[in-house]
Amino acid sequence: FWFVPAVEVKIEVVIPEKERSKEEMSPNGKASPLIYKVNGTARHYHLEEHPIASNPYHNPKDVVEASVCHVKDLENGQMREVDLGCGKALLIKESGEFHAVGHKCPHYGAPLVKGVLSKGRVRCPWHGACFNIGTGDIEDFPGLDSLPRFQVKIEKEKVYIRASKQALQTQRRTKMMAKCISLSNYNLSSTNVLIIGAGAAGLVCAETLRQEGFSDRIVMCTMDRHLPYDRPKLSKSMDSHPEQIALRPKEFFCTYDIEVLTEMQVAAVDIKSKIAVFKDGFKMEYNKLLIATGNTPKALSCKGKEMENVFNIRTPEDANRVVKLATSKNVVIVGASFLGMEVAAYLTERAHSVSLVELEEVPFKKFFGERVGRAVMKMFENNRVKFYMQTEVSELREQEGKLKEVVLKSGKVLRADVCVVGVGAVPATGFLKQSGINIDSKGFIVVNKMMQTNIPGVFAAGDAVTFPLALRNNKKVNVPHWQMAHMHGRIAALNMLAHGTEISTVPYLWTAMFGKSIRYAGHGEGFDDVVIQGDLDELKFVAFYTKSDEVVAVASMNYDPIVSKVAEVLAAGRTIRKRDVE
């Protein structure tokens, strides 16, 4: 019997001064929104300068140092979560070098040790965000923040980590730099960059410009009454308040001089004179323009569609009101879309009954295929959701001005106190029809790999665009995913600054229902076969979607981190053959 002394690893957390104030700006900061109401009122807003917080790491008491392992405890390509007493770090060994970064994904707190390490970056096992292991920088989305990076010291075969307690506890680092001149110096009716839309694409574009040192005026405008928020949460966590799901607190926008005009709708764009005309008559000149207007939910075309208690879930107020009205009542959801199914899952424990009406025979059939769709449907049926498939709504009936019944074309009449409509969406691009900006037959804005439209200086991003997808031989596609909107915004910003950056990201999405998540990566449109491993009945499976002989997408449930692994392989430009997964 012989004893090998443990080798310790030292990691030191170093956060540059420019990034200090970032940790305080959690995406869910509970601050009341900063709202510029400009409907007919004076439009002069002077934002006072917000000095960046003083360095929180000068205090030696804020620093912790710990020995975490022997150098031989980790092989190349291995990751380990290590405890420093007041928080944890992720220790990584790749190509003989040790790195240490935050151990939780800043997006939703996924343990990165369960993610995928590949060629200098770690990919989150839940939603696919990627971080550089050397710098901690976010390289693929979703999420807005990077990881704190900690220095690693090796002494006498021991690995040590030295870290700021604050960085260990926040597990995030906001990569912002540029500050710009006071707004009082601006001509109020002109801006260097105008961003129409304040979703993920618009916000990431504005943040990326500031990160890259752009210090001129940035104005975002939105029809919404709130600052940018996490829209996918509206159907997954329906009683969330706007400040709980805000992507950035109001102080963030003040600190980095990103102006947000709320409840402001652009009615037309004059590309010759570079002017955006708002619905209320206000005009704003721009130098560079990003159109990130997203989409508009489709309405039902039947009698009674305008009635009270019939909802599209578009805003936090819509979602909150549905939850309130649905409690102990009868709910009918029209459309087994992602939104419809997520709303059904959320309301089952609150409502008296939940019925779902869908034209297809199986939910998600076009997206996940029939077998996965049936497994999901069975899970819903086991949770008291009643399906009415291969039919549609013919009429919504009222009693005393309120919704009472939903009549189906099959003749069935459903009791309904609330109706939620999730029958798809159309791109919100009607205001561009006469603009000269290239729009396809379905209303999508056509862009190239740099998110540029056919008009110089005009970019577009998010759900309203079709763009060339590298993964599918640059086929023009529309990918209305939260992660993709983030990346579109980043690519657009980099190319506004003439970086010549092309988009090559792998689409990644997820849905959460009854405490279970389906993860999905790739682009499976037009798949001709599905190879399933695992057990669909047990809801533990991975499904590979193939076209000809090639895997074009993957979905899984309770099978992490397989989807992130496949996303990394596809991101590296490698092909997965059908025979490899059979």
XYZ file of C-alpha atoms in Angstrom:
582
model
C 0.000 0.000 0.000
C 1.455 3.372 -0.938
C 0.201 6.932 -0.813
C 0.262 9.555 -3.591
C -0.096 13.104 -2.248
C -2.911 15.084 -3.909
C -1.718 17.787 -6.248
C -3.479 21.088 -5.811
C -4.611 23.476 -8.552
C -4.753 27.260 -8.058
C -7.169 29.391 -10.029
C -7.227 33.164 -9.861
C -10.273 35.057 -11.013
C -9.347 38.187 -12.903
C -12.100 40.432 -14.152
C -10.972 43.436 -16.210
C -11.966 46.834 -14.891
C -14.191 47.478 -17.886
C -16.298 44.496 -16.953
C -16.822 45.297 -13.282
C -20.335 46.619 -13.280
C -21.572 43.748 -15.370
C -22.231 41.243 -12.644
C -24.621 43.638 -10.964
C -26.701 43.689 -14.113
C -28.402 40.318 -13.989
C -30.770 39.713 -16.928
C -33.515 39.258 -14.346
C -32.678 42.399 -12.383
C -35.889 43.520 -10.704
C -35.811 47.115 -11.785
C -38.799 48.981 -13.123
C -38.334 49.535 -16.873
C -36.835 52.709 -18.307
C -39.482 53.820 -20.735
C -39.332 56.695 -23.185
C -42.926 57.594 -24.019
C -42.789 59.732 -27.103
C -46.376 59.816 -28.258
C -46.856 63.478 -29.025
C -44.749 64.645 -26.069
C -41.413 66.430 -25.940
C -38.688 64.132 -27.210
C -35.656 65.472 -25.388
C -34.262 62.914 -22.949
C -31.053 63.682 -21.172
C -29.451 60.604 -19.656
C -27.045 61.574 -16.921
C -23.656 59.923 -17.034
C -23.530 56.771 -14.914
C -19.965 56.221 -13.694
C -18.880 52.601 -13.857
C -18.648 51.063 -10.384
C -15.300 51.195 -8.646
C -13.221 48.027 -8.764
C -14.785 45.506 -6.368
C -11.636 43.345 -6.368
C -9.251 45.737 -4.628
C -10.359 44.360 -1.279
C -8.211 41.308 -0.403
C -11.107 40.001 1.705
C -13.068 39.569 -1.497
C -10.512 37.081 -2.850
C -10.406 33.374 -2.088
C -7.610 30.957 -2.985
C -7.954 27.192 -2.923
C -6.007 24.117 -3.865
C -8.333 21.949 -5.948
C -6.474 18.928 -7.347
C -3.260 17.280 -8.513
C -2.194 18.008 -12.117
C -2.575 14.320 -12.969
C -6.168 14.168 -11.660
C -7.467 15.522 -14.972
C -6.810 14.032 -18.395
C -6.826 16.190 -21.525
C -10.427 16.893 -22.542
C -11.765 16.519 -19.008
C -13.771 18.998 -16.924
C -14.353 19.053 -13.185
C -16.537 21.225 -10.949
C -14.372 22.329 -8.018
C -15.418 23.911 -4.714
C -13.542 26.969 -3.484
C -15.386 27.240 -0.169
C -17.593 30.207 -1.061
C -18.508 29.073 -4.560
C -17.593 26.752 -7.393
C -15.565 26.982 -10.596
C -15.263 24.793 -13.673
C -11.734 23.438 -14.079
C -10.846 22.302 -17.599
C -7.785 20.586 -19.031
C -7.256 20.800 -22.779
C -4.051 20.320 -24.789
C -2.055 20.069 -21.564
C -3.282 23.451 -20.248
C -5.598 24.175 -17.330
C -8.380 26.759 -17.563
C -10.973 27.829 -15.028
C -14.259 29.626 -15.665
C -17.688 29.961 -14.054
C -19.376 26.579 -13.583
C -22.947 27.656 -14.412
C -24.346 28.804 -17.760
C -25.413 32.444 -17.225
C -28.584 31.827 -19.285
C -30.513 29.478 -16.945
C -27.841 28.124 -14.613
C -27.147 24.757 -16.292
C -24.114 22.887 -14.864
C -21.467 23.268 -17.577
C -19.564 20.212 -16.305
C -22.372 18.190 -17.942
C -21.901 20.047 -21.220
C -19.638 19.360 -24.180
C -15.971 20.399 -24.384
C -14.600 20.803 -27.901
C -11.712 22.757 -29.420
C -11.386 25.494 -26.840
C -15.022 25.982 -25.936
C -17.660 24.454 -23.702
C -21.279 24.114 -24.869
C -24.188 24.233 -22.391
C -26.049 20.885 -22.112
C -29.488 22.525 -21.863
C -29.797 25.246 -24.484
C -26.547 25.104 -26.464
C -24.824 28.390 -25.486
C -21.031 28.213 -26.077
C -18.213 29.813 -24.084
C -14.509 30.213 -24.828
C -12.569 28.339 -22.115
C -9.605 30.742 -22.316
C -11.514 34.023 -22.027
C -14.978 32.995 -20.773
C -16.520 34.962 -23.663
C -19.888 33.838 -25.025
C -19.466 32.562 -28.609
C -22.931 31.181 -29.319
C -26.274 31.891 -27.770
C -28.829 32.043 -26.048
C -28.026 34.367 -23.138
C -26.286 37.727 -22.987
C -23.466 37.288 -20.500
C -20.042 35.665 -20.580
C -18.467 33.506 -17.862
C -16.065 34.897 -15.265
C -12.533 33.692 -16.025
C -10.220 32.597 -13.219
C -6.422 32.334 -13.322
C -4.936 28.926 -12.693
C -1.584 28.499 -10.955
C 0.371 25.289 -10.733
C 2.883 24.886 -7.939
C 4.619 21.626 -7.076
C 2.215 19.599 -9.187
C -0.784 21.163 -7.415
C -3.457 23.235 -9.117
C -4.629 26.388 -7.303
C -7.511 28.717 -8.071
C -7.613 32.286 -6.852
C -11.004 33.898 -7.272
C -13.132 36.881 -6.387
C -16.008 35.818 -4.149
C -18.329 38.100 -6.088
C -17.479 36.448 -9.408
C -17.956 32.994 -7.888
C -21.364 33.961 -6.567
C -22.672 35.783 -9.646
C -21.271 33.279 -12.206
C -21.626 35.873 -14.970
C -19.620 38.607 -16.656
C -21.171 41.247 -18.894
C -18.796 42.014 -21.726
C -19.456 45.726 -22.235
C -16.981 48.502 -22.969
C -17.974 51.594 -24.907
C -19.440 54.659 -23.295
C -20.684 57.438 -25.527
C -21.246 61.148 -25.396
C -24.129 62.640 -23.420
C -27.442 62.555 -25.249
C -27.787 66.305 -24.898
C -25.193 66.588 -27.694
C -27.411 64.751 -30.174
C -29.788 66.023 -32.787
C -32.887 64.286 -31.411
C -34.392 63.455 -34.795
C -31.312 61.592 -36.046
C -29.324 58.599 -34.882
C -26.303 56.719 -36.148
C -27.935 53.302 -35.612
C -31.694 52.743 -35.530
C -32.946 49.333 -34.437
C -36.613 48.588 -35.162
C -37.662 45.906 -32.670
C -36.495 45.248 -29.114
C -36.344 41.460 -28.922
C -33.212 39.313 -28.641
C -31.880 40.307 -32.095
C -32.237 44.041 -31.471
C -30.751 43.942 -27.969
C -27.764 41.765 -28.937
C -27.082 44.072 -31.890
C -26.995 47.123 -29.584
C -24.846 45.346 -26.982
C -22.399 44.041 -29.595
C -21.918 47.546 -31.024
C -21.020 48.838 -27.565
C -18.753 45.826 -26.863
C -16.874 46.555 -30.088
C -16.216 50.157 -29.058
C -18.967 51.916 -31.044
C -19.654 55.167 -29.175
C -22.217 56.974 -31.298
C -25.967 57.121 -30.785
C -28.048 53.902 -30.739
C -31.852 54.049 -30.648
C -34.084 50.980 -30.329
C -37.829 51.329 -30.864
C -40.560 48.852 -30.046
C -44.342 48.633 -30.182
C -44.136 46.940 -26.783
C -44.526 48.926 -23.573
C -41.605 47.150 -21.888
C -37.846 47.017 -22.187
C -36.533 43.841 -23.908
C -37.708 40.680 -22.132
C -37.460 36.894 -22.407
C -40.420 36.273 -24.734
C -40.146 32.425 -24.785
C -40.975 32.515 -21.063
C -44.472 33.886 -21.760
C -45.807 30.432 -22.624
C -43.581 28.446 -20.243
C -44.003 30.572 -17.110
C -47.200 32.497 -17.739
C -47.513 34.385 -14.469
C -44.096 36.078 -14.818
C -44.106 39.862 -14.432
C -42.202 42.014 -16.974
C -39.449 42.976 -14.521
C -38.874 39.284 -13.636
C -38.207 38.367 -17.259
C -36.424 41.576 -18.316
C -33.243 40.748 -20.241
C -31.484 43.778 -18.746
C -32.487 46.132 -15.913
C -33.175 49.776 -16.789
C -29.812 50.886 -15.321
C -28.023 48.879 -17.987
C -29.549 50.968 -20.785
C -28.595 54.194 -18.984
C -25.028 53.060 -18.309
C -24.367 52.096 -21.928
C -26.467 54.825 -23.558
C -28.833 52.541 -25.433
C -32.070 54.476 -25.910
C -35.341 52.566 -26.002
C -38.470 54.187 -27.428
C -41.442 52.127 -26.260
C -44.957 52.007 -27.728
C -43.533 53.396 -30.952
C -44.438 51.853 -34.299
C -42.555 52.496 -37.534
C -45.055 52.971 -40.368
C -42.619 53.329 -43.288
C -38.932 53.441 -44.190
C -37.600 55.836 -46.839
C -34.348 54.188 -47.951
C -33.294 57.045 -50.272
C -33.299 59.722 -47.584
C -32.560 57.193 -44.769
C -35.577 58.190 -42.698
C -37.920 56.047 -40.589
C -41.433 57.466 -40.333
C -43.342 56.584 -37.169
C -47.091 56.039 -36.941
C -47.555 59.265 -34.966
C -45.727 61.287 -37.642
C -42.361 61.514 -35.868
C -39.405 61.061 -38.265
C -35.940 59.813 -37.448
C -32.915 59.921 -39.704
C -30.450 57.033 -39.476
C -27.078 56.035 -40.857
C -27.388 52.261 -40.293
C -30.690 50.418 -39.834
C -31.525 47.026 -38.318
C -35.025 45.643 -38.888
C -35.822 43.051 -36.204
C -39.598 43.271 -35.978
C -40.250 39.548 -35.465
C -43.640 38.182 -36.372
C -47.332 38.782 -35.748
C -49.591 35.960 -34.513
C -52.251 34.768 -36.951
C -55.850 35.270 -35.832
C -58.692 32.792 -36.277
C -60.902 33.478 -39.290
C -64.171 32.282 -37.725
C -67.171 34.107 -36.235
C -66.535 35.422 -32.719
C -62.758 35.757 -33.066
C -62.822 39.361 -31.742
C -64.589 38.358 -28.540
C -63.319 39.065 -25.042
C -61.392 36.157 -23.467
C -59.869 35.107 -26.821
C -56.090 35.593 -26.688
C -52.867 35.482 -28.655
C -50.027 35.300 -26.128
C -47.944 38.265 -27.223
C -47.153 40.232 -24.046
C -46.677 39.524 -20.314
C -50.100 41.134 -19.772
C -51.710 38.594 -22.161
C -50.075 35.668 -20.368
C -50.935 36.982 -16.889
C -54.563 37.599 -17.861
C -54.972 34.101 -19.320
C -53.683 32.511 -16.088
C -56.088 34.623 -14.017
C -59.114 33.844 -16.212
C -58.239 30.159 -16.638
C -57.957 29.338 -12.936
C -60.596 26.658 -12.161
C -62.235 27.334 -15.554
C -62.469 25.633 -18.965
C -59.687 26.449 -21.425
C -59.621 25.698 -25.143
C -56.320 26.073 -27.004
C -56.421 26.241 -30.796
C -53.230 24.965 -32.435
C -50.757 22.341 -31.179
C -47.817 24.666 -31.886
C -44.920 25.102 -29.462
C -46.823 27.994 -27.891
C -50.127 26.085 -27.750
C -48.581 22.977 -26.192
C -46.532 24.960 -23.647
C -49.615 26.949 -22.600
C -51.617 23.697 -22.270
C -48.892 22.171 -20.065
C -48.711 25.284 -17.877
C -52.494 25.555 -17.362
C -53.349 21.919 -16.578
C -52.746 22.272 -12.838
C -54.661 25.553 -12.682
C -57.635 25.105 -15.016
C -60.695 22.895 -14.545
C -60.213 21.489 -18.056
C -57.782 21.984 -20.945
C -58.795 21.038 -24.504
C -56.514 21.309 -27.536
C -57.811 21.625 -31.119
C -55.447 20.861 -34.017
C -55.758 20.373 -37.783
C -52.989 17.720 -37.954
C -53.455 14.175 -36.622
C -50.438 14.399 -34.273
C -48.871 17.405 -32.503
C -45.430 18.475 -33.817
C -45.683 15.987 -36.713
C -43.911 18.242 -39.240
C -41.215 19.185 -36.759
C -40.504 16.093 -34.619
C -42.078 13.378 -36.774
C -45.094 11.174 -36.011
C -43.530 8.822 -33.437
C -42.071 11.560 -31.227
C -45.296 13.567 -31.676
C -47.401 10.634 -30.445
C -45.154 10.114 -27.402
C -45.546 13.795 -26.479
C -49.313 13.600 -27.048
C -49.553 10.591 -24.721
C -47.664 12.534 -22.008
C -50.245 15.331 -22.337
C -53.189 12.917 -22.240
C -51.755 11.403 -19.052
C -51.867 14.949 -17.636
C -55.601 15.461 -18.385
C -55.275 17.374 -21.661
C -58.037 16.400 -24.108
C -57.137 16.490 -27.817
C -59.504 17.185 -30.718
C -57.395 16.399 -33.784
C -57.955 16.751 -37.537
C -60.562 19.454 -37.035
C -60.739 23.229 -36.689
C -62.895 25.900 -35.115
C -66.025 26.961 -36.975
C -67.425 29.407 -34.410
C -66.803 31.000 -31.020
C -70.089 31.483 -29.120
C -70.797 34.031 -26.456
C -73.144 34.431 -23.557
C -73.689 37.918 -22.100
C -70.716 39.250 -24.086
C -68.258 36.600 -22.908
C -66.922 33.460 -24.525
C -69.013 30.406 -23.617
C -68.412 27.711 -26.247
C -66.031 26.733 -29.035
C -67.791 24.985 -31.922
C -65.658 22.639 -34.046
C -66.153 21.778 -37.721
C -66.557 18.158 -36.607
C -69.764 19.297 -34.859
C -68.350 18.934 -31.346
C -69.116 21.811 -28.948
C -66.545 22.531 -26.203
C -67.260 24.532 -23.067
C -64.816 27.434 -22.918
C -64.245 30.350 -20.558
C -60.884 31.206 -22.172
C -59.517 30.518 -25.654
C -55.823 30.772 -26.516
C -54.924 30.882 -30.221
C -51.578 29.454 -31.399
C -52.074 28.808 -35.108
C -48.809 30.257 -36.379
C -47.490 33.689 -37.249
C -46.567 35.915 -40.186
C -43.500 38.188 -40.445
C -44.191 41.741 -39.220
C -42.929 43.366 -42.425
C -46.050 44.945 -43.955
C -44.633 48.441 -43.383
C -41.732 47.667 -45.770
C -43.848 46.808 -48.825
C -43.137 50.038 -50.721
C -39.622 50.503 -49.309
C -37.484 48.794 -51.965
C -36.127 46.345 -49.389
C -36.271 42.832 -50.826
C -39.172 40.836 -49.313
C -40.025 37.285 -50.476
C -43.506 35.961 -51.375
C -44.199 34.960 -47.749
C -43.261 38.383 -46.382
C -39.781 37.479 -45.073
C -36.892 39.936 -45.483
C -34.152 38.360 -47.602
C -30.610 38.765 -46.232
C -27.149 37.408 -47.040
C -24.704 35.677 -44.660
C -23.816 39.049 -43.151
C -27.487 39.822 -42.388
C -27.434 42.566 -45.048
C -30.509 43.285 -47.147
C -30.286 44.390 -50.797
C -30.011 48.003 -49.565
C -26.565 49.196 -48.359
C -26.574 50.016 -44.637
C -29.868 48.177 -44.011
C -29.659 44.923 -42.049
C -32.369 42.545 -40.816
C -32.423 39.841 -38.136
C -34.590 37.425 -36.201
C -37.907 35.750 -36.970
C -38.734 38.061 -39.912
C -35.822 37.029 -42.163
C -34.690 34.259 -44.482
C -30.927 33.756 -44.506
C -28.432 31.250 -45.978
C -27.958 28.320 -43.555
C -24.390 26.975 -43.817
C -25.560 23.652 -42.377
C -27.855 23.057 -45.360
C -25.571 24.186 -48.200
C -26.584 27.843 -47.779
C -30.241 27.154 -48.517
C -32.329 30.258 -47.679
C -34.355 29.392 -44.568
C -36.444 31.036 -41.868
C -35.481 29.805 -38.391
C -37.691 31.514 -35.781
C -35.676 30.422 -32.730
C -34.604 32.508 -29.743
C -30.970 31.387 -30.054
C -30.821 32.237 -33.745
C -32.214 35.749 -33.178
C -29.329 36.435 -30.748
C -26.760 35.358 -33.325
C -28.425 37.343 -36.122
C -28.191 40.484 -33.976
C -24.514 39.904 -33.273
C -23.606 39.252 -36.927
C -25.555 42.350 -38.047
C -23.704 44.548 -35.523
C -20.278 43.227 -36.547
C -21.052 43.941 -40.188
C -22.376 47.425 -39.453
C -18.796 47.923 -38.248
C -17.448 46.374 -41.497
C -15.978 43.250 -39.870
C -17.057 41.015 -42.751
C -18.371 38.281 -40.416
C -20.579 35.539 -41.884
C -23.172 33.532 -39.967
C -22.431 29.826 -39.585
C -24.200 28.887 -36.328
C -26.180 25.655 -35.791
C -29.859 26.249 -34.885
C -30.673 25.089 -31.322
C -34.034 25.191 -29.596
C -35.874 23.692 -26.665
C -39.371 23.353 -25.275
C -40.382 22.607 -21.672
C -43.613 20.821 -20.726
C -44.589 19.100 -17.452
C -41.086 19.566 -16.092
C -39.527 17.805 -19.081
C -37.519 19.396 -21.868
C -37.110 18.433 -25.490
C -33.882 19.796 -26.964
C -33.302 20.114 -30.682
C -30.375 21.101 -32.910
C -29.968 21.389 -36.668
C -32.550 22.087 -39.359
C -34.763 19.108 -40.119
C -37.058 20.658 -42.726
C -37.834 18.046 -45.376
C -36.452 15.076 -43.374
C -37.348 11.715 -44.925
C -36.624 9.358 -42.017
C -36.215 9.361 -38.229
C -33.821 7.020 -36.391
C -34.859 6.681 -32.754
C -32.644 5.356 -29.959
C -33.936 4.818 -26.409
C -37.528 4.412 -25.225
C -40.304 6.742 -26.390
C -42.774 5.338 -23.832
C -40.360 6.130 -21.022
C -39.730 9.595 -22.554
C -35.999 8.875 -22.634
C -34.915 8.989 -26.239
C -32.841 10.609 -28.956
C -34.252 11.057 -32.479
C -31.972 11.623 -35.484
C -33.650 13.270 -38.493
C -32.156 12.242 -41.812
C -32.441 13.454 -45.391
C -31.059 10.976 -47.921
C -28.065 9.572 -46.026
C -27.289 12.581 -43.843
C -28.350 13.530 -40.292
C -29.784 17.066 -40.569
C -31.204 17.458 -37.044
C -31.470 15.754 -33.651
C -34.001 15.903 -30.799
C -33.823 14.355 -27.350
C -35.575 14.033 -24.011
C -33.753 12.940 -20.836
C -30.661 12.185 -22.913
C -28.308 15.117 -22.197
C -25.881 16.202 -23.504
C -26.407 14.355 -26.810
C -28.022 17.321 -28.616
C -25.151 19.616 -27.613
C -22.669 16.954 -28.786
C -24.352 16.717 -32.193
C -24.487 20.536 -32.421
C -20.703 20.673 -31.844
C -20.080 18.072 -34.563
C -22.274 19.977 -37.024
C -20.700 23.315 -36.008
C -17.282 21.857 -36.878
C -18.586 21.241 -40.427
C -18.535 17.447 -40.050
C -21.227 15.250 -41.591
C -23.053 12.566 -39.593
C -24.261 9.704 -41.769
C -27.430 7.727 -41.189
C -25.426 4.519 -40.729
C -23.471 6.179 -37.892
C -26.604 6.496 -35.748
C -28.491 3.359 -36.738
